[in-house]
Each structure stands twice: as C-alpha cells, then as structure tokens.
Tab-separated table of C-alpha atoms and ligand atoms in Angstrom:
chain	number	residue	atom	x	y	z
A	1	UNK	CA	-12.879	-40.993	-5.364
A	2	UNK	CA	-13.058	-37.361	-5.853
A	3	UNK	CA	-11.213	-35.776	-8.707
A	4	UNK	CA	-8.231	-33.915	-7.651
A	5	UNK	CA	-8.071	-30.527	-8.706
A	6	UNK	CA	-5.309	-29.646	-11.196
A	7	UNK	CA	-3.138	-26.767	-11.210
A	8	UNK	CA	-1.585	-24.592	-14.177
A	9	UNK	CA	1.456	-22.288	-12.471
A	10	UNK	CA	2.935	-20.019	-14.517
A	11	UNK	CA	5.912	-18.151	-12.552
A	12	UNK	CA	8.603	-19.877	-10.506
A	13	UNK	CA	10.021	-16.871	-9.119
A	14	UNK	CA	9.984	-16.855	-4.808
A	15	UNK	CA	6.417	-16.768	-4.827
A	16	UNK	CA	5.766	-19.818	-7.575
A	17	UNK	CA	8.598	-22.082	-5.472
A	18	UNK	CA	7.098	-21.412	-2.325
A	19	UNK	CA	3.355	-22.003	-3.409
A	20	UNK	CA	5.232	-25.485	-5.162
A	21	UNK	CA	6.739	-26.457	-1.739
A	22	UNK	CA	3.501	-25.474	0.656
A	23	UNK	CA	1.287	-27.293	-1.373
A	24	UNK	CA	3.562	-30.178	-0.966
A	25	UNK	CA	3.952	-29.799	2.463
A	26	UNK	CA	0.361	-29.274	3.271
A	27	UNK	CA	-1.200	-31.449	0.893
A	28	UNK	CA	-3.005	-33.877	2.999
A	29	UNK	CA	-4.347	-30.713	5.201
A	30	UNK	CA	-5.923	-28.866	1.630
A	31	UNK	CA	-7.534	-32.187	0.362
A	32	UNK	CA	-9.521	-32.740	4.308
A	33	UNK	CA	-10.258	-28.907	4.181
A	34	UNK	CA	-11.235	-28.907	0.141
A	35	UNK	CA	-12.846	-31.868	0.057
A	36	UNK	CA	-10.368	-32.792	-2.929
A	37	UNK	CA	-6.600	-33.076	-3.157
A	38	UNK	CA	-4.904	-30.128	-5.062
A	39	UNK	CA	-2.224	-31.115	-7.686
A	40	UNK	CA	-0.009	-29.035	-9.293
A	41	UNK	CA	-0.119	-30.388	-12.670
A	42	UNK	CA	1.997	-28.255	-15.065
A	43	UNK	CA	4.428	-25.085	-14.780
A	44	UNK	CA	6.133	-22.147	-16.981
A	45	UNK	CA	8.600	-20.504	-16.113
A	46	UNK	CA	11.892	-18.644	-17.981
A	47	UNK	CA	14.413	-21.029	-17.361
A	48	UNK	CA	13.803	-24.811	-17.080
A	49	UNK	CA	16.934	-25.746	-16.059
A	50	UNK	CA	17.462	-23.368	-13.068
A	51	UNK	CA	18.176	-24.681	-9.745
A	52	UNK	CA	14.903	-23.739	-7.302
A	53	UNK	CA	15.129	-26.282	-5.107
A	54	UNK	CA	11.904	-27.719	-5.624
A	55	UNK	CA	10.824	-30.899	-7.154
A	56	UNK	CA	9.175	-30.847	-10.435
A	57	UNK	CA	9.782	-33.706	-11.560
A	58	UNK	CA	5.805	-34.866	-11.789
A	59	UNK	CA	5.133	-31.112	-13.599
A	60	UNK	CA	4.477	-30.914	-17.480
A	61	UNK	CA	6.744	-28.502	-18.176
A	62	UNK	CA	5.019	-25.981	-20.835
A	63	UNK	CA	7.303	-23.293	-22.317
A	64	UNK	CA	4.385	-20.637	-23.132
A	65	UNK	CA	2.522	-19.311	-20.385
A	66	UNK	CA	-0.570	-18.315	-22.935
A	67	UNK	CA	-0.691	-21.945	-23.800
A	68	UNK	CA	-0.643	-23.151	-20.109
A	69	UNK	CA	-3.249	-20.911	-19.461
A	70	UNK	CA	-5.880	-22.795	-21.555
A	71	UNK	CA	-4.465	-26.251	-21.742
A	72	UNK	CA	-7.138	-28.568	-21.224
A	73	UNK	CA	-5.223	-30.470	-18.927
A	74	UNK	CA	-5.510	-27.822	-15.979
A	75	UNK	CA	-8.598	-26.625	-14.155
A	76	UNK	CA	-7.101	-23.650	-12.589
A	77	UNK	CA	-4.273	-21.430	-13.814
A	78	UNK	CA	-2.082	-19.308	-11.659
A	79	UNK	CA	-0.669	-16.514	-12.717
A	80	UNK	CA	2.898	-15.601	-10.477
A	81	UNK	CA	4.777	-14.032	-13.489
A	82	UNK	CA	4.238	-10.344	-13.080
A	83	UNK	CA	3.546	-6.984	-14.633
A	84	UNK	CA	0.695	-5.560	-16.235
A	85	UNK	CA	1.113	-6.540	-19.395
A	86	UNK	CA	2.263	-9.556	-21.329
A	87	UNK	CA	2.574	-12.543	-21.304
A	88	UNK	CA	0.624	-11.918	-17.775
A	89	UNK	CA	-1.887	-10.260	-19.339
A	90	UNK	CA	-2.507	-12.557	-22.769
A	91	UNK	CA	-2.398	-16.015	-20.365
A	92	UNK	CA	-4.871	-14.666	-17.672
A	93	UNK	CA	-7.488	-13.697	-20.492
A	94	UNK	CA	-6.441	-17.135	-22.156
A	95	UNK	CA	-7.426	-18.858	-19.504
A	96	UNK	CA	-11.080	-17.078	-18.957
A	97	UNK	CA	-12.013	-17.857	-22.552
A	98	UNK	CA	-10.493	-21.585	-21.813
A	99	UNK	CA	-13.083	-21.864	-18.554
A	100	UNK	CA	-10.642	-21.695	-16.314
A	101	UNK	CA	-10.648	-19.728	-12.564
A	102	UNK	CA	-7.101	-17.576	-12.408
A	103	UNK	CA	-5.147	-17.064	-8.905
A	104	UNK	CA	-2.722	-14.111	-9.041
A	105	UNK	CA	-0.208	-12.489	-6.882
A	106	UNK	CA	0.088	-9.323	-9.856
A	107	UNK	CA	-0.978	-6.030	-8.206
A	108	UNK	CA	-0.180	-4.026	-11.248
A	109	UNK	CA	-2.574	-5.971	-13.692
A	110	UNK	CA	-5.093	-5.617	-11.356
A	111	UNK	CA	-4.696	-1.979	-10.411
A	112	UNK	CA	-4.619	-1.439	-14.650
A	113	UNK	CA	-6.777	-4.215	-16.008
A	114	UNK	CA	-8.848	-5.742	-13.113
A	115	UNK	CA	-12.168	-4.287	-14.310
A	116	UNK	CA	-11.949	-5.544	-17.477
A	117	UNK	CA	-10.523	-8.686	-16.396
A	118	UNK	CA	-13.268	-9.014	-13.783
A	119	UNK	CA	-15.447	-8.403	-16.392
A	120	UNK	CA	-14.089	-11.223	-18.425
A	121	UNK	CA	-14.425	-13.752	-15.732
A	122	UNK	CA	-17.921	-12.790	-14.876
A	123	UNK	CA	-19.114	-13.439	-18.705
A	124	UNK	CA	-17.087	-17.075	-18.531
A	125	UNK	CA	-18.508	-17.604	-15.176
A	126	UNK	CA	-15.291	-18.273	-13.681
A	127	UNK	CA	-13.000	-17.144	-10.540
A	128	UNK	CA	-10.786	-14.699	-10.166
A	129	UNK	CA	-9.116	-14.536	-7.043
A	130	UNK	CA	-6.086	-12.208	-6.081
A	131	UNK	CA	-5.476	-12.178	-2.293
A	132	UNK	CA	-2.089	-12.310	-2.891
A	133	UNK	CA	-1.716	-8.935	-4.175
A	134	UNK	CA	-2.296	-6.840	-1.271
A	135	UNK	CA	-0.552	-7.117	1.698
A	136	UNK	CA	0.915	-10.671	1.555
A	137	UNK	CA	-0.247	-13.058	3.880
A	138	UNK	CA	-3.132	-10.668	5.456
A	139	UNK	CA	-6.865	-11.334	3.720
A	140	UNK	CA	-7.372	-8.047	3.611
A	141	UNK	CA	-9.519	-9.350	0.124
A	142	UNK	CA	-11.346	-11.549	1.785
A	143	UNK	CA	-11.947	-9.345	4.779
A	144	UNK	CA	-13.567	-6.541	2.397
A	145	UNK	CA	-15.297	-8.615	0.086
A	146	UNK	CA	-16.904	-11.504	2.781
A	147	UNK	CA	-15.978	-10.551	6.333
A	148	UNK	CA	-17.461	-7.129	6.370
A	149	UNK	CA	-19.722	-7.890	3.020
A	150	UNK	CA	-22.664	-6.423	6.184
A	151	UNK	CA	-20.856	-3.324	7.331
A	152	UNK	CA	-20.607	0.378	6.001
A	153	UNK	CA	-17.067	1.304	5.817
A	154	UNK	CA	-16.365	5.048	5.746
A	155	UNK	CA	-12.332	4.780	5.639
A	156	UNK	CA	-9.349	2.279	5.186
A	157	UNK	CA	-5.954	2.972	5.868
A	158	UNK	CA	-2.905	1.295	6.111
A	159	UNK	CA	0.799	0.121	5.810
A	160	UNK	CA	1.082	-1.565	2.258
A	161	UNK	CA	4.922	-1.632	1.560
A	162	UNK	CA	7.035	-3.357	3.547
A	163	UNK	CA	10.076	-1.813	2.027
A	164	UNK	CA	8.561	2.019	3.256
A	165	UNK	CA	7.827	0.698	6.608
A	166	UNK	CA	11.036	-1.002	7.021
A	167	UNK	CA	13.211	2.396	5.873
A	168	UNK	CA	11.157	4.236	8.424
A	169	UNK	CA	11.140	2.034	11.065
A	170	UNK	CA	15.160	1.789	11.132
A	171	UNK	CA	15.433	5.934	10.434
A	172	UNK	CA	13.299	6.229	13.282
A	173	UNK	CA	14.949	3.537	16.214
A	174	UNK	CA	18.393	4.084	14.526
A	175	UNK	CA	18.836	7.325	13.541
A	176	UNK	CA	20.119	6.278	10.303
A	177	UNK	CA	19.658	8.414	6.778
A	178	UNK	CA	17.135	7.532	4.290
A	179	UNK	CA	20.042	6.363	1.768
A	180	UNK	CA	21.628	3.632	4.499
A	181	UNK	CA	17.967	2.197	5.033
A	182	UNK	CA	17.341	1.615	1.429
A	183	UNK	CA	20.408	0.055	0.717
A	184	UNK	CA	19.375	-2.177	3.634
A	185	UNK	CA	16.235	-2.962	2.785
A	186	UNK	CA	17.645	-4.136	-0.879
A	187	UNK	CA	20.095	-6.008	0.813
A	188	UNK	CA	17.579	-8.122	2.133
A	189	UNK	CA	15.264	-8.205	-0.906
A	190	UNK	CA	12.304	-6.572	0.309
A	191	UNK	CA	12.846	-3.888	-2.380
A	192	UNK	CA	11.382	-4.094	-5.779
A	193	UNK	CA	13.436	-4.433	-9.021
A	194	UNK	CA	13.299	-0.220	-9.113
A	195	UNK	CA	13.110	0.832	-5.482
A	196	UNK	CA	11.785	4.495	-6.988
A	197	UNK	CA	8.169	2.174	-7.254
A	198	UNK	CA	8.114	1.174	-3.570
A	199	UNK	CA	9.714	4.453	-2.003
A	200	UNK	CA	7.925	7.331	-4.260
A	201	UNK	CA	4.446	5.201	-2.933
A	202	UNK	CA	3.699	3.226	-6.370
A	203	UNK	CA	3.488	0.025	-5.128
A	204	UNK	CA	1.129	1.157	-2.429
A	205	UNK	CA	-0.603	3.087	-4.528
A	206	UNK	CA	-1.590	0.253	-6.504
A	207	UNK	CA	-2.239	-1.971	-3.228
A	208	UNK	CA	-4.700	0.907	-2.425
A	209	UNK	CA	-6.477	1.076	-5.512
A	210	UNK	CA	-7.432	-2.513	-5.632
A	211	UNK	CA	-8.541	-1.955	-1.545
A	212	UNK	CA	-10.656	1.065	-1.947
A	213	UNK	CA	-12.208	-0.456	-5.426
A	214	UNK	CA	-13.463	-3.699	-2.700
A	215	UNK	CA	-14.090	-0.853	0.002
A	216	UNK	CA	-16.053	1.398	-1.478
A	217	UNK	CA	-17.729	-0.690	-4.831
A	218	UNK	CA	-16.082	1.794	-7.231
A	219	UNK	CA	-13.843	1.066	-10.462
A	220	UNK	CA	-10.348	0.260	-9.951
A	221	UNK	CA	-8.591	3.820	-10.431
A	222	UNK	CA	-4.924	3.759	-9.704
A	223	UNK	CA	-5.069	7.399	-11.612
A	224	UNK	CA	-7.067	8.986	-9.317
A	225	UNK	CA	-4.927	8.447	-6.232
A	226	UNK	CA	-2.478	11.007	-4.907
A	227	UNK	CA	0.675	9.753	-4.420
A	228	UNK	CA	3.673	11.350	-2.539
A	229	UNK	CA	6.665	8.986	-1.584
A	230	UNK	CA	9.037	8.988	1.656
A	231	UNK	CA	12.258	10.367	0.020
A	232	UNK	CA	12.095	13.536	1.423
A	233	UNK	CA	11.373	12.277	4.883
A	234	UNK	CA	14.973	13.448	7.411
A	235	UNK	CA	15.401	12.106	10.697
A	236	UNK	CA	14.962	14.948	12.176
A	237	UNK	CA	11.379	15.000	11.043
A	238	UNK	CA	10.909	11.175	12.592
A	239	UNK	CA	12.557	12.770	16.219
A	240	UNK	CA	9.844	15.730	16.418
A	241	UNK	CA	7.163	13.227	15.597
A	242	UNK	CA	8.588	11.159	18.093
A	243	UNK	CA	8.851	14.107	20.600
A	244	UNK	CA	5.155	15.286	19.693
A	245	UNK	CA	3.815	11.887	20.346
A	246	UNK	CA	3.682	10.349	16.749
A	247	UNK	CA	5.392	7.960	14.496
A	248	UNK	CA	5.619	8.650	10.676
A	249	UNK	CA	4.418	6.061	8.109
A	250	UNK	CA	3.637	5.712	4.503
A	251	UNK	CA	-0.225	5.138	4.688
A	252	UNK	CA	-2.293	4.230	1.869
A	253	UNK	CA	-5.877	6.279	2.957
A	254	UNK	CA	-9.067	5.853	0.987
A	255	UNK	CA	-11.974	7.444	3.101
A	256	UNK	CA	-15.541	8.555	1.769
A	257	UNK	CA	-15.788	12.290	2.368
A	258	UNK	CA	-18.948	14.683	1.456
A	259	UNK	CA	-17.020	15.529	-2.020
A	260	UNK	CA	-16.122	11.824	-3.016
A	261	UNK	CA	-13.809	8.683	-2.117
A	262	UNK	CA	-10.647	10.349	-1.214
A	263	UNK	CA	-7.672	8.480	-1.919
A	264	UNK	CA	-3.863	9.165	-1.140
A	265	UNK	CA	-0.754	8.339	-0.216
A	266	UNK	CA	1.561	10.223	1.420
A	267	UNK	CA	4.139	9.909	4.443
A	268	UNK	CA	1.538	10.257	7.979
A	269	UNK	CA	1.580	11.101	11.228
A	270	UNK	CA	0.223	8.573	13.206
A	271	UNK	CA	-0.909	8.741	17.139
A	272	UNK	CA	1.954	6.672	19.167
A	273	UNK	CA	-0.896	4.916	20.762
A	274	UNK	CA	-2.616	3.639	17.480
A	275	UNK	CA	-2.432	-0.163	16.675
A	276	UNK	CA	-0.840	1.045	13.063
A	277	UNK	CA	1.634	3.286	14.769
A	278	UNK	CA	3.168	-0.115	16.361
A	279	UNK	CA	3.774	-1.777	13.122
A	280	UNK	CA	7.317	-1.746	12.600
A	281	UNK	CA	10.046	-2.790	9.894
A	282	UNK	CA	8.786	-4.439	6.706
A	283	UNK	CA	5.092	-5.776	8.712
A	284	UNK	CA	1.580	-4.968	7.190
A	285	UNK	CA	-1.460	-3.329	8.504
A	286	UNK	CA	-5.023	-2.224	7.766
A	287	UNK	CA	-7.028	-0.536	9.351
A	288	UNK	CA	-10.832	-0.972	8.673
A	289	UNK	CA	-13.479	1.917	9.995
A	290	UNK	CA	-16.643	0.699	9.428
A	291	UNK	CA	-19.960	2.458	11.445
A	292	UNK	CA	-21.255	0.505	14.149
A	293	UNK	CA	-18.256	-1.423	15.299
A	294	UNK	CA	-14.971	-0.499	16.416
A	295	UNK	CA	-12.141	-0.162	14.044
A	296	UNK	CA	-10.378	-3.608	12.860
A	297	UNK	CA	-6.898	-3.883	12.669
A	298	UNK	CA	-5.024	-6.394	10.605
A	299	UNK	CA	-1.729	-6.906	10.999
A	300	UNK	CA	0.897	-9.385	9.075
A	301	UNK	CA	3.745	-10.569	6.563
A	302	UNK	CA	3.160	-8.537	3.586
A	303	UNK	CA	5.980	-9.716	1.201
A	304	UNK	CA	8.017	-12.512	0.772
A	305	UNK	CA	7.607	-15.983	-0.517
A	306	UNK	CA	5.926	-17.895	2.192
A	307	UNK	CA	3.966	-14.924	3.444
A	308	UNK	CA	2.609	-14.254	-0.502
A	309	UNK	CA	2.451	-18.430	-1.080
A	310	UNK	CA	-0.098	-18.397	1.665
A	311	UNK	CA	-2.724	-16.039	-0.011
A	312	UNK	CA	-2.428	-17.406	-3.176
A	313	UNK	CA	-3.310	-21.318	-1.648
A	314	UNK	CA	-6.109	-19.806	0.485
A	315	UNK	CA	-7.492	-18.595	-3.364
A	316	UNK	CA	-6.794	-22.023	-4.681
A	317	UNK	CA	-8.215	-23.603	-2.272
A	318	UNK	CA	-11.881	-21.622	-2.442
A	319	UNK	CA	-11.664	-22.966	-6.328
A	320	UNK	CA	-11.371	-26.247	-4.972
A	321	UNK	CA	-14.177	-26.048	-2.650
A	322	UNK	CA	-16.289	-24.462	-5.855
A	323	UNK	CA	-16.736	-21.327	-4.001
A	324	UNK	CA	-16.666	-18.207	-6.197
A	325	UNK	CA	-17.575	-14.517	-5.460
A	326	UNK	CA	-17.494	-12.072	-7.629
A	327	UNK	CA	-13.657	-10.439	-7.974
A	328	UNK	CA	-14.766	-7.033	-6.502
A	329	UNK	CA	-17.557	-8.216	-4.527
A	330	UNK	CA	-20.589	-7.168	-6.570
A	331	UNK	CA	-20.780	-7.666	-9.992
A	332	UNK	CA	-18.534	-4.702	-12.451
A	333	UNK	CA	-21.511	-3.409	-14.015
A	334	UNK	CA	-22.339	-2.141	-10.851
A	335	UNK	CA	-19.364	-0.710	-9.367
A	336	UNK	CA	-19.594	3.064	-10.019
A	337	UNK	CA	-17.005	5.427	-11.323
A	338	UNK	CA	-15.166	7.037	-8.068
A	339	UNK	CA	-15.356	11.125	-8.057
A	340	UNK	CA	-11.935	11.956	-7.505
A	341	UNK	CA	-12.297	13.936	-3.957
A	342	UNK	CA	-9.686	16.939	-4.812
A	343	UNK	CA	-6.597	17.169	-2.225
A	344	UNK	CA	-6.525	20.592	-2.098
A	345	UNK	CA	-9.886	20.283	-0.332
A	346	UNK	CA	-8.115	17.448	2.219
A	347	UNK	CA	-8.942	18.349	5.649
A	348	UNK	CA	-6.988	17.208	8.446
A	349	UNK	CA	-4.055	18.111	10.603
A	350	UNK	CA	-0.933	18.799	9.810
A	351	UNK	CA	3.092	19.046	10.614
A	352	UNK	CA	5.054	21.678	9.842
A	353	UNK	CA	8.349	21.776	9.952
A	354	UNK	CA	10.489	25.470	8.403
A	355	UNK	CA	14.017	26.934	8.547
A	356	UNK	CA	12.887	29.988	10.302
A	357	UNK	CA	15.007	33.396	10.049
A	358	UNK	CA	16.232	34.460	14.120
A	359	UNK	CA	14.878	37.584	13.571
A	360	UNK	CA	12.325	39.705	15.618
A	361	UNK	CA	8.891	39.684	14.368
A	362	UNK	CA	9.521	35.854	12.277
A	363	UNK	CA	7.161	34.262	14.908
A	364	UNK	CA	4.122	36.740	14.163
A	365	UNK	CA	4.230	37.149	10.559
A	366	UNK	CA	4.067	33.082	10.540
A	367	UNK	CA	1.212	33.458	13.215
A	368	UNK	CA	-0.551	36.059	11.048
A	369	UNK	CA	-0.526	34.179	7.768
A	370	UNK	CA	-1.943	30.742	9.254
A	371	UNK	CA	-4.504	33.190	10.837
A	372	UNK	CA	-5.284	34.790	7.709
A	373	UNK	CA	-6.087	31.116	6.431
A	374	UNK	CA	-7.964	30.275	9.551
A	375	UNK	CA	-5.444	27.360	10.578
A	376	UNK	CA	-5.331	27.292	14.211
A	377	UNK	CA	-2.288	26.022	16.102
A	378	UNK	CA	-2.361	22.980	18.630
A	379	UNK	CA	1.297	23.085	19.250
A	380	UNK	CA	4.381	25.491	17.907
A	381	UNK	CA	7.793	24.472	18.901
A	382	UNK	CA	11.032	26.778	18.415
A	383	UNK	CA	14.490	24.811	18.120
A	384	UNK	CA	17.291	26.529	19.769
A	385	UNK	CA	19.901	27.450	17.599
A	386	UNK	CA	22.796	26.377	17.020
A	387	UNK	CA	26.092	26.740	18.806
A	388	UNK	CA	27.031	29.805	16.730
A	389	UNK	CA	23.726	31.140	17.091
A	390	UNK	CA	24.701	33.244	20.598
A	391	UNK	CA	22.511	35.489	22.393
A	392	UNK	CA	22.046	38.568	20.896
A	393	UNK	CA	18.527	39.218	19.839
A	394	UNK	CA	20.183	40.878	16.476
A	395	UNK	CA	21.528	37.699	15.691
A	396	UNK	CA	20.112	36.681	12.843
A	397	UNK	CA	20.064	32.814	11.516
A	398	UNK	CA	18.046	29.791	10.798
A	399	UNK	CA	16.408	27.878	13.728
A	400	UNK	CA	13.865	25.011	12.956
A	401	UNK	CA	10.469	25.809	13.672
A	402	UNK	CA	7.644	23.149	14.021
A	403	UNK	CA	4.053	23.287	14.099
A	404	UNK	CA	1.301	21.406	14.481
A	405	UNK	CA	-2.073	22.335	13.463
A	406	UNK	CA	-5.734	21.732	14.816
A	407	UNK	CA	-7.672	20.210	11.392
A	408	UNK	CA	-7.132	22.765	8.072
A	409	UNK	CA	-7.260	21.855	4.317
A	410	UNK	CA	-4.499	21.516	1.924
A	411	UNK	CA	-5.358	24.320	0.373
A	412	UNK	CA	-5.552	26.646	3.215
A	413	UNK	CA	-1.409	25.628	4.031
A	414	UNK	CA	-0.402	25.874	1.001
A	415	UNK	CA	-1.523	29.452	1.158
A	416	UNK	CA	-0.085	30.233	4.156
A	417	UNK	CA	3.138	28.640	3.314
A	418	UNK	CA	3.279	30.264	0.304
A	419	UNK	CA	2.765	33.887	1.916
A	420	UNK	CA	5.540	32.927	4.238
A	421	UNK	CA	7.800	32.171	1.772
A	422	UNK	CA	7.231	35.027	-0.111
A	423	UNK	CA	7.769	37.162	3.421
A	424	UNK	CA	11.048	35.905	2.950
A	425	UNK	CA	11.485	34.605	7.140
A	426	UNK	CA	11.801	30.975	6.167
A	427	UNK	CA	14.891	29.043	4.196
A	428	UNK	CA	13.777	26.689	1.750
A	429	UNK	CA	10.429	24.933	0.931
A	430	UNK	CA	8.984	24.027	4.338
A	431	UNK	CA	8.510	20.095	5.219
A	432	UNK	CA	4.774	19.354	5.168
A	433	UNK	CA	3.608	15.884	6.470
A	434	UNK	CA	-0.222	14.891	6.881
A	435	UNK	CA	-1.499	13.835	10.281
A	436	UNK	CA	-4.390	11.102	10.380
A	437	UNK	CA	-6.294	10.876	13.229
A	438	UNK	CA	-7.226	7.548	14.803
B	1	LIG	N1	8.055	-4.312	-2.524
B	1	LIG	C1	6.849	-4.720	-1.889
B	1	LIG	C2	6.931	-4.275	-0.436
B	1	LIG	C3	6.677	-6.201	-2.006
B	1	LIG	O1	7.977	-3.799	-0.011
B	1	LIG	O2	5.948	-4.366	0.283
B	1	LIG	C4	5.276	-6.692	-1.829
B	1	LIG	O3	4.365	-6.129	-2.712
C-alpha cells in the first residue's frame, strides 16, 4: 500500500474551501493519476467555528499557521492565506527548513520574496510550486517553465485581472461609465479588498513580474515594471477604438528589446482580430511569442475559487508524483538581474485622443509638431462639433481630435504633446493609450 500523501492547508478563505471540496470530489481520480491518494491532513484558518460548508471533521485543526507549516505530521504545506508578509511569509520559510514542498496561490509574496524563497527551497531541496498565482486556472507556470522549457520567447503579453477586463468589457458593449462597472464588478466579488490594486494595474503588475521572471530567466522585479491603471479610460475612448478597428485592454507586456526586458502595464490597443482582443469580461489570456512557432494563446478562468482550486491541486499533485523543477525554471543563482528597458525609449504605436480648439490653422500646428518629432500619422480623425458648434469657420470651440500613429517612442509624443499644449490649440492633457501590435 502506498503512503498517502498528507496535506498542511493553511487558509480557508474561497480558495482553501474549494481546494477542501475538489480534493474530495476528485479523490479517487488524483490517487490513479499520482500514484498515491492525497489527504488533507490538517488546516489553519482565522475562525474555527465559521460556517464554510465543508467538512473538516477528519482535519487537525492547528491554530498557528507557522506551526502547521513544519508539523511533522504533514508532507506538504499549502499556503492560501495571503499577503506578502506574515504569517504567510514566516509559515512558508517554516516549512522549507521543516523539509517540506509549499503550494501557494500568494502573488504578492512571490512578486516580493520569490527569489529568496526560491532560494530557500533549492538549499532544502524541496518544491515550490505557485501556479495558482497567475491567471487562475490557466498553467501559464507550467507552460513557461516545461511546455516551452525548448523555445526562445521574445515577448508575453496578456490579460491578468479579471476585474480590468470585466470593467472594460461592460464600458465597451454597454456604454456604461467606469464608476457603474466597478461597482459591478465588486458586486460580484471579482474585485480585490482595495479595488485601487486591481484597477491602477497592481495586481497585474505583480502577475507580470512573476511571468516575465519564468519568461525571460531574470530576478523577480515587480519595481522595475511600469504600471499605469484603467481609471482614466472614458467610453468615448473604447467607441473610437471600436470605430478604428481595436478593443482596449489592460495588458501586462514583458518583451526583450535591444535595450533590455521591457516590462509594462498600461491600458492597450489591441487589433479586433487578435485572439486577446476576444477575451471578454473577467476571462484570462496569454499570449506567448516565441521564434520559430506561431504565437500561443491561452485563454481561461483567472479568479475565483474553483478556477484558483484547480492550479493549486495540479501543484499538489506534481509533489505527489515526486516531480520537482526548480520554482523559476533554472536554478536562482542563475537568473540574471533584468536591465530595466526605459519607457521613454518604448516604441510602438499609439492613440491619441485631444480637445482640439475649432480654429484655423489647429490641424497644422498639431501636424507640424508630430513632424518635428518624426511621428508619422496612419490615421487622423476630426469629430464634428457639437450642436452649438454652427458653421462659421470663426467659430471657435473644442472638437475631439484622434490620431493614430505609424510606430514612434514615448519620448518622441510626449514631446510633441507637450509643444501642443504649450501652442495652446488643445484643452486639457491629451488621452494617450499604447497600441500593441499582434
Ligand atoms: N482581483 C484579481 C482579478 C483576482 O480580478 O483578476 C485574481 O488575482
């Protein structure tokens, strides 16, 4: 009879009750795949007496995390309680100095710690698997580190918050205002606790930091990421997207470039045709490009309890099987410290959307200052005005202008913005939005 193997869970939150009830429900599947029957064996949580639903009635209940962690009685400890630092923290480096493997779901100890915990595991020679933290239900992990362990991968891209993807999606088919969509998306819990981490690009930030770490065999750098949310996103913007033959959508982008790994996240214009450009509400993607082969698309649940459960049982499971690679899919000492590629040098094309002044000569000095900068137009769309605007050519009031331009740099529009500011024939701060090419 094989030995079963026995499970520490710290964290009965969604994600800790649904890996509790799959692992119940699938148990006789994991012990034929495994080769051994997986038991969860002990759990920690805040409250004991809460109502879950769940039966844990044949569970040690143990009050301390950090002493579930490296109670002989487990072989594994899993690690669903959140946050980058303690208790998370303390049990999951308990637990490598006990022997044990670690699962986790937490994307923000990773994105902080994960090198040094990484580190950790190597020197106890034990697993540590986190799946979970990316994108749900997708192995995007597993994908990096063993599916495409052969390839060259020059960029990865992708939709890594649910909650962003959700707000745009309804702006977009709706035509509803930023605020309403949030509110919606709390409503039905696909928010975090502060929605400022998921909409102002945090969360995916950290999601993309752990990616282009497996990507590109660099350091986990959350720091070196640019990071620009979807709050200032109207829907006016999503209808000239729509009307120029794009959708807009908080990507995550980490792409090697001649000055470094690039990394950034920012509101995008995506090609209508694209596969990511279909992913709508609070769905998933990645995009792999990787040279030889034609770019991979993954697409899935990337929240919720069932969708998250399911990563963090496919990591149990490879513990069970006694299958352990390497958390960032070469050993740390190797992975190198990323060169922070500077935006300002970004090149790409880009949206431009301004309050333009109904005067004569407002279309050429606009035209000369993206000449002076060398940015060269692929299309340049004048609203009409409004219904006071009339007909006089004298008549002088704002109209929305919008641009698109062939590939620039940063730097080059923020020049050219700047000198049409200063020419005093726009309103306001212009709307910039990135567009990435497919
Ligand atoms: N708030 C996150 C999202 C949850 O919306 O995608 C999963 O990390």
């Amino acid at each position: 009879m094989v030995s079963p193997l026995k499970v520490g869970l710290a964290g009965l939150g969604t994600v800790g009750a649904s890996v509790v009830r799959l692992i119940d429900q699938q148990r006789e599947a994991l012990a034929a795949r495994c080769g051994r029957p997986i038991v969860i064996v002990a759990v920690s949580a805040r409250s004991k007496s809460k109502n879950r639903g769940i039966n844990l009635r044949k569970m040690r209940w143990v009050s301390d995390p950090v002493k579930l962690a490296s109670d002989p009685g487990i072989d594994v400890f899993v690690e669903l309680i959140g946050g980058a630092g303690n208790p998370a923290r303390a049990a999951v480096t308990a637990a490598f100095k006990a022997g044990k493997s670690v699962v986790t779901a937490n994307k923000a100890l990773l994105a902080h710690h994960g090198i040094a915990l990484a580190e950790l595991a190597e020197k106890c020679h034990v697993a540590l698997n986190f799946e979970a933290a990316v994108c749900g239900a997708i192995p995007t992990v597993k994908t990096l580190r063993e599916g495409l362990a052969g390839n060259s991968i020059t960029r990865i891209y992708g939709i890594l918050n649910g909650t962003c993807n959700y707000i745009l999606t309804r702006m977009a088919q709706e035509k509803l205002a930023f605020a309403e969509c949030l509110k919606e998306a709390q409503r039905l819990g696909y928010a975090e606790a502060n929605p400022s981490f998921d909409i102002e690009g945090h969360d995916t930030a950290q999601k993309l930091s752990i990616l282009a770490s497996l990507t590109f065999g660099t350091r986990v750098d959350p720091e070196s990421i640019y990071v620009e949310g979807i709050s200032s996103i109207t829907p006016a913007d999503l209808n000239a997207a729509d009307e120029l033959g794009y959708r807009v959508k908080l990507l995550g982008v980490a792409v090697r470039t001649e000055k470094g790994i690039e990394q950034r996240v920012h509101p995008t214009m995506v090609p209508k045709e694209s596969a990511i450009a279909q992913v709508m509400g609070v769905t998933n993607a990645v995009t792999i490009d990787a040279e030889g082969i034609a770019p991979i698309t993954l697409v899935g649940p990337g929240a919720g309890g069932m969708a998250t459960a399911s990563s963090v049982i496919s990591d149990i499971a490879d513990i069970a099987r006694g299958v352990r690679a390497t958390p960032f899919g070469r050993p740390s000492a190797q992975l190198t410290i990323s060169r922070k590629a500077p935006m300002q040098r970004h090149e790409g094309g880009y949206y431009i959307s301004m309050l333009a002044v109904d005067k004569p000569g407002t279309a050429a000095t606009i035209a000369k200052r993206l000449a002076q900068q060398s940015i060269s137009l692929e299309s340049i769309v004048q609203r009409h005005r409004g219904p006071h605007g009339g007909d006089s050519p004298k008549r002088s009031g704002p109209v929305p202008v919008i641009l698109i331009t062939y590939a620039t740099t940063e730097d080059a529009v923020r020049r050219a913005l700047g000198a049409v500011k200063r020419d005093k024939v726009i309103l306001g701060d212009p709307q910039l939005i990135r567009i990435e090419k497919n």
